[in-house]
Short mmCIF file of N, CA, C and O in Angstrom, two decimals:
data_model
loop_
_atom_site.label_atom_id
_atom_site.label_comp_id
_atom_site.label_asym_id
_atom_site.label_seq_id
_atom_site.Cartn_x
_atom_site.Cartn_y
_atom_site.Cartn_z
N LEU Z 3 224.32 76.05 234.55
CA LEU Z 3 224.42 77.51 234.49
C LEU Z 3 224.80 77.84 232.88
O LEU Z 3 224.33 78.66 232.08
N GLY Z 4 226.27 77.40 232.55
CA GLY Z 4 226.39 77.73 231.39
C GLY Z 4 227.00 78.91 231.03
O GLY Z 4 227.30 79.31 232.15
N ILE Z 5 227.54 79.56 229.67
CA ILE Z 5 228.15 80.38 229.48
C ILE Z 5 227.07 81.57 228.96
O ILE Z 5 226.14 81.39 228.77
N LEU Z 6 227.76 82.60 229.77
CA LEU Z 6 226.54 83.98 229.87
C LEU Z 6 227.24 85.06 229.43
O LEU Z 6 228.55 84.71 229.10
N ASP Z 7 226.68 86.17 228.65
CA ASP Z 7 227.08 87.32 228.24
C ASP Z 7 228.15 87.74 229.30
O ASP Z 7 228.20 87.94 230.27
N ASN Z 8 229.47 88.37 228.48
CA ASN Z 8 230.32 89.06 228.91
C ASN Z 8 231.36 88.00 229.73
O ASN Z 8 232.21 88.21 230.40
N ASP Z 9 231.22 86.99 229.93
CA ASP Z 9 231.85 85.67 230.37
C ASP Z 9 233.09 85.87 229.82
O ASP Z 9 233.39 86.33 228.37
N LEU Z 10 234.61 85.73 230.91
CA LEU Z 10 235.39 85.17 230.21
C LEU Z 10 235.71 83.79 229.92
O LEU Z 10 235.62 82.87 231.14
N LEU Z 11 236.30 83.23 228.93
CA LEU Z 11 236.72 82.03 228.65
C LEU Z 11 237.98 81.54 228.74
O LEU Z 11 238.66 82.63 228.04
N VAL Z 12 238.15 80.40 229.42
CA VAL Z 12 239.61 79.85 229.24
C VAL Z 12 239.74 78.95 228.10
O VAL Z 12 238.78 78.00 228.38
N VAL Z 13 240.21 79.20 227.10
CA VAL Z 13 240.43 78.17 226.14
C VAL Z 13 241.74 77.44 225.98
O VAL Z 13 243.04 78.45 226.13
N ASP Z 14 241.91 76.08 225.91
CA ASP Z 14 243.00 74.98 225.79
C ASP Z 14 243.24 74.80 224.17
O ASP Z 14 242.46 73.98 223.84
N ARG Z 15 243.90 75.46 223.96
CA ARG Z 15 244.56 75.08 222.25
C ARG Z 15 245.45 73.80 221.97
O ARG Z 15 245.48 73.36 221.05
N SER Z 16 245.71 73.27 223.19
CA SER Z 16 246.51 71.95 223.35
C SER Z 16 245.35 70.35 223.64
O SER Z 16 246.20 69.41 223.01
N LEU Z 17 244.37 71.04 223.71
CA LEU Z 17 243.63 69.63 223.94
C LEU Z 17 243.28 68.93 222.84
O LEU Z 17 243.04 70.17 221.88
N PRO Z 18 243.14 67.64 222.55
CA PRO Z 18 242.56 67.36 221.31
C PRO Z 18 240.84 67.29 221.07
O PRO Z 18 240.27 67.33 222.63
N VAL Z 19 240.39 67.84 220.04
CA VAL Z 19 239.12 68.01 220.14
C VAL Z 19 238.36 66.74 219.78
O VAL Z 19 238.44 65.93 219.53
N LYS Z 20 237.32 66.75 220.98
CA LYS Z 20 236.43 65.45 221.19
C LYS Z 20 235.02 65.80 220.77
O LYS Z 20 234.59 67.09 220.99
N ASP Z 21 234.44 64.92 220.28
CA ASP Z 21 232.90 65.05 220.20
C ASP Z 21 232.15 65.51 221.50
O ASP Z 21 232.69 64.91 222.69
N GLY Z 22 231.70 66.67 221.75
CA GLY Z 22 230.46 67.03 222.75
C GLY Z 22 231.30 67.89 223.40
O GLY Z 22 230.89 68.86 224.52
N ASN Z 23 232.60 68.34 222.86
CA ASN Z 23 233.29 69.64 223.71
C ASN Z 23 232.78 70.91 223.10
O ASN Z 23 231.93 70.93 222.19
N ILE Z 24 232.61 72.05 223.74
CA ILE Z 24 232.65 73.33 223.65
C ILE Z 24 234.05 74.03 223.13
O ILE Z 24 235.04 73.70 223.71
N VAL Z 25 233.62 74.53 221.62
CA VAL Z 25 234.74 74.94 221.19
C VAL Z 25 234.41 76.50 220.90
O VAL Z 25 233.34 76.66 220.70
N ILE Z 26 235.50 77.03 220.81
CA ILE Z 26 235.63 78.20 219.87
C ILE Z 26 236.31 77.71 218.27
O ILE Z 26 237.25 76.89 218.25
N ALA Z 27 235.21 78.29 217.46
CA ALA Z 27 235.76 77.78 216.07
C ALA Z 27 235.49 79.39 214.86
O ALA Z 27 234.85 80.14 215.69
N THR Z 28 235.73 78.91 213.98
CA THR Z 28 235.48 79.90 213.13
C THR Z 28 234.75 79.26 211.78
O THR Z 28 235.25 77.98 211.60
N VAL Z 29 233.76 79.91 211.33
CA VAL Z 29 233.26 79.16 210.15
C VAL Z 29 233.22 80.51 209.26
O VAL Z 29 231.87 81.42 209.89
N ASP Z 30 233.79 80.01 208.25
CA ASP Z 30 233.70 81.31 207.17
C ASP Z 30 234.12 82.73 207.68
O ASP Z 30 233.23 83.86 207.11
N GLY Z 31 235.04 82.59 208.52
CA GLY Z 31 235.69 84.04 208.94
C GLY Z 31 234.67 84.57 210.37
O GLY Z 31 235.18 85.57 210.57
N GLU Z 32 233.74 83.66 210.80
CA GLU Z 32 233.18 84.33 212.14
C GLU Z 32 233.60 83.51 213.02
O GLU Z 32 233.65 82.45 213.29
N PHE Z 33 233.90 84.27 214.21
CA PHE Z 33 234.07 83.45 215.72
C PHE Z 33 232.63 82.80 216.05
O PHE Z 33 231.67 83.85 215.87
N THR Z 34 232.46 81.86 216.56
CA THR Z 34 231.38 81.08 217.32
C THR Z 34 231.73 80.39 218.41
O THR Z 34 232.74 79.89 218.43
N VAL Z 35 231.15 80.38 219.45
CA VAL Z 35 231.63 79.34 220.73
C VAL Z 35 230.24 78.47 220.67
O VAL Z 35 228.98 78.97 221.10
N LYS Z 36 230.38 77.25 220.21
CA LYS Z 36 229.23 76.12 220.36
C LYS Z 36 229.57 75.05 220.49
O LYS Z 36 230.89 74.47 221.12
N GLN Z 37 228.86 73.79 220.99
CA GLN Z 37 229.41 72.38 221.25
C GLN Z 37 229.49 71.87 220.02
O GLN Z 37 228.33 72.07 219.20
N LEU Z 38 230.32 70.97 219.96
CA LEU Z 38 231.06 70.18 218.24
C LEU Z 38 230.51 68.63 218.99
O LEU Z 38 230.49 68.17 219.64
N ILE Z 39 229.37 68.47 217.72
CA ILE Z 39 228.68 67.25 217.59
C ILE Z 39 229.00 66.41 216.45
O ILE Z 39 229.06 67.09 215.42
N TYR Z 40 229.71 65.48 216.71
CA TYR Z 40 230.29 64.79 215.35
C TYR Z 40 229.12 63.85 214.62
O TYR Z 40 228.28 62.85 215.78
N SER Z 41 228.44 63.77 213.46
CA SER Z 41 227.39 62.84 213.13
C SER Z 41 227.83 62.17 212.04
O SER Z 41 229.00 62.31 211.35
N GLN Z 42 226.86 61.10 211.64
CA GLN Z 42 227.02 60.82 210.18
C GLN Z 42 227.34 61.82 209.04
O GLN Z 42 227.76 61.49 208.02
N LYS Z 43 226.39 62.73 209.37
CA LYS Z 43 226.60 63.75 208.00
C LYS Z 43 227.78 64.83 208.37
O LYS Z 43 227.97 65.56 207.37
N GLY Z 44 228.73 64.57 209.07
CA GLY Z 44 230.02 65.31 209.35
C GLY Z 44 229.99 66.03 210.73
O GLY Z 44 229.56 65.33 211.63
N CYS Z 45 230.05 67.31 211.02
CA CYS Z 45 230.18 68.14 212.29
C CYS Z 45 229.19 68.83 212.24
O CYS Z 45 228.87 69.58 211.13
N ILE Z 46 228.39 69.06 213.40
CA ILE Z 46 227.74 70.29 213.76
C ILE Z 46 228.14 71.25 214.76
O ILE Z 46 228.34 70.62 216.03
N LEU Z 47 227.90 72.39 214.76
CA LEU Z 47 228.29 73.21 215.98
C LEU Z 47 226.80 73.51 216.61
O LEU Z 47 225.94 74.11 215.94
N LYS Z 48 226.63 72.82 217.71
CA LYS Z 48 225.06 73.16 218.46
C LYS Z 48 225.19 74.04 218.93
O LYS Z 48 226.29 74.26 220.39
N ALA Z 49 224.10 75.29 218.94
CA ALA Z 49 224.04 76.00 219.73
C ALA Z 49 223.47 76.08 220.84
O ALA Z 49 221.98 75.09 220.79
N ALA Z 50 223.68 76.38 222.25
CA ALA Z 50 222.81 75.79 223.25
C ALA Z 50 221.42 76.64 223.74
O ALA Z 50 220.90 76.08 224.49
N ASN Z 51 221.67 78.25 223.22
CA ASN Z 51 220.66 79.39 223.34
C ASN Z 51 219.71 79.08 221.75
O ASN Z 51 219.77 78.99 220.93
N PRO Z 52 218.45 78.56 222.50
CA PRO Z 52 217.51 78.48 221.41
C PRO Z 52 217.15 79.56 220.24
O PRO Z 52 216.46 79.57 219.47
N ILE Z 53 217.87 81.12 220.77
CA ILE Z 53 217.32 81.66 219.64
C ILE Z 53 218.92 81.66 218.61
O ILE Z 53 218.46 82.47 217.48
N HIS Z 54 219.75 81.10 218.82
CA HIS Z 54 220.65 80.53 217.68
C HIS Z 54 220.61 79.62 217.00
O HIS Z 54 220.11 78.53 217.77
N GLN Z 55 220.92 79.14 215.80
CA GLN Z 55 220.86 78.06 215.12
C GLN Z 55 221.98 77.27 214.93
O GLN Z 55 222.97 77.90 215.11
N ASP Z 56 221.63 76.00 214.83
CA ASP Z 56 223.01 75.12 215.33
C ASP Z 56 223.62 75.16 213.69
O ASP Z 56 223.00 76.00 212.33
N ILE Z 57 224.96 74.92 213.40
CA ILE Z 57 225.63 75.57 212.25
C ILE Z 57 226.09 73.92 211.71
O ILE Z 57 227.06 72.87 212.71
N ILE Z 58 225.72 73.59 210.88
CA ILE Z 58 226.14 72.51 209.83
C ILE Z 58 227.23 72.42 208.96
O ILE Z 58 226.92 73.08 208.27
N ILE Z 59 228.33 71.81 209.18
CA ILE Z 59 229.75 72.31 208.31
C ILE Z 59 229.90 71.30 207.70
O ILE Z 59 229.67 69.91 207.57
N ASP Z 60 229.62 71.44 206.02
CA ASP Z 60 230.41 70.67 204.82
C ASP Z 60 231.51 71.36 204.14
O ASP Z 60 231.88 72.17 204.82
N SER Z 61 231.51 71.17 203.25
CA SER Z 61 232.89 70.81 202.59
C SER Z 61 233.24 72.30 201.88
O SER Z 61 233.96 73.21 201.55
N LYS Z 62 231.51 73.26 201.96
CA LYS Z 62 231.85 74.41 201.37
C LYS Z 62 232.48 75.68 202.30
O LYS Z 62 232.51 76.79 202.25
N ASN Z 63 232.49 75.14 203.76
CA ASN Z 63 232.58 75.89 204.85
C ASN Z 63 234.12 76.34 205.04
O ASN Z 63 234.40 75.15 204.50
N ASP Z 64 234.38 77.17 205.38
CA ASP Z 64 235.80 77.48 205.67
C ASP Z 64 235.83 77.42 207.44
O ASP Z 64 235.27 78.63 207.95
N PHE Z 65 236.26 76.43 207.74
CA PHE Z 65 236.09 75.99 209.56
C PHE Z 65 237.20 75.62 209.82
O PHE Z 65 238.35 74.70 209.55
N GLU Z 66 237.48 76.42 211.41
CA GLU Z 66 238.39 75.51 211.97
C GLU Z 66 238.17 75.99 213.41
O GLU Z 66 237.72 76.73 214.06
N VAL Z 67 238.65 74.99 214.23
CA VAL Z 67 238.39 74.79 215.50
C VAL Z 67 239.78 75.22 216.26
O VAL Z 67 240.73 74.99 216.06
N TRP Z 68 239.34 76.66 216.89
CA TRP Z 68 240.43 77.03 217.80
C TRP Z 68 240.99 76.72 218.79
O TRP Z 68 242.39 76.70 219.34
N GLY Z 69 239.96 76.05 219.74
CA GLY Z 69 240.41 75.47 220.95
C GLY Z 69 239.22 75.28 221.68
O GLY Z 69 237.94 75.24 221.34
N VAL Z 70 239.53 74.30 222.88
CA VAL Z 70 238.27 73.75 223.84
C VAL Z 70 238.31 74.26 224.96
O VAL Z 70 239.32 74.92 225.49
N VAL Z 71 237.01 75.17 225.19
CA VAL Z 71 236.88 75.83 226.15
C VAL Z 71 236.54 75.01 227.56
O VAL Z 71 235.97 73.84 227.64
N ARG Z 72 237.52 75.43 228.74
CA ARG Z 72 237.76 74.73 229.57
C ARG Z 72 236.57 75.45 230.83
O ARG Z 72 236.56 74.76 231.98
N TRP Z 73 237.10 76.69 230.83
CA TRP Z 73 236.26 77.15 231.92
C TRP Z 73 235.39 78.91 231.57
O TRP Z 73 235.73 78.85 230.62
N ALA Z 74 234.28 78.68 232.07
CA ALA Z 74 233.85 80.26 232.23
C ALA Z 74 233.55 80.74 233.36
O ALA Z 74 233.55 80.32 234.20
N ILE Z 75 234.33 82.24 233.26
CA ILE Z 75 234.59 82.90 234.39
C ILE Z 75 233.62 84.13 234.48
O ILE Z 75 233.27 84.84 233.43
N HIS Z 76 232.40 83.79 235.26
CA HIS Z 76 231.27 84.92 235.49
C HIS Z 76 231.81 85.69 236.39
O HIS Z 76 232.29 85.91 237.46
N LYS Z 77 230.89 87.48 235.86
CA LYS Z 77 231.16 88.40 236.94
C LYS Z 77 230.10 88.58 237.83
O LYS Z 77 229.01 88.35 237.41
N LEU Z 78 230.35 88.61 239.24
CA LEU Z 78 229.29 88.40 240.17
C LEU Z 78 228.57 89.78 240.42
O LEU Z 78 227.86 89.65 240.78
N TRP Z 79 229.20 91.12 240.13
CA TRP Z 79 228.13 92.10 240.20
C TRP Z 79 228.58 93.00 239.39
O TRP Z 79 229.78 93.00 238.96
N PRO Z 80 227.99 94.08 238.89
CA PRO Z 80 228.33 94.94 237.84
C PRO Z 80 229.47 95.77 238.55
O PRO Z 80 229.96 96.25 238.97
#
């Protein structure tokens, strides 16, 4: 099912960041929630939603991982 609009995310900042984790990160001052993928070109923040683009991180980016998403809490009704 994944992460939906208005979900509450539980983030663990104490976990080591691993390939494939869903993370909260900042890229050039903007927050994003994406899957972190390590590649030979560096790291990629992969979008799960096809309307959003992947972000390829390079040395020009101001990039920081804030934590690993552990849980997404969905609201059951309005």
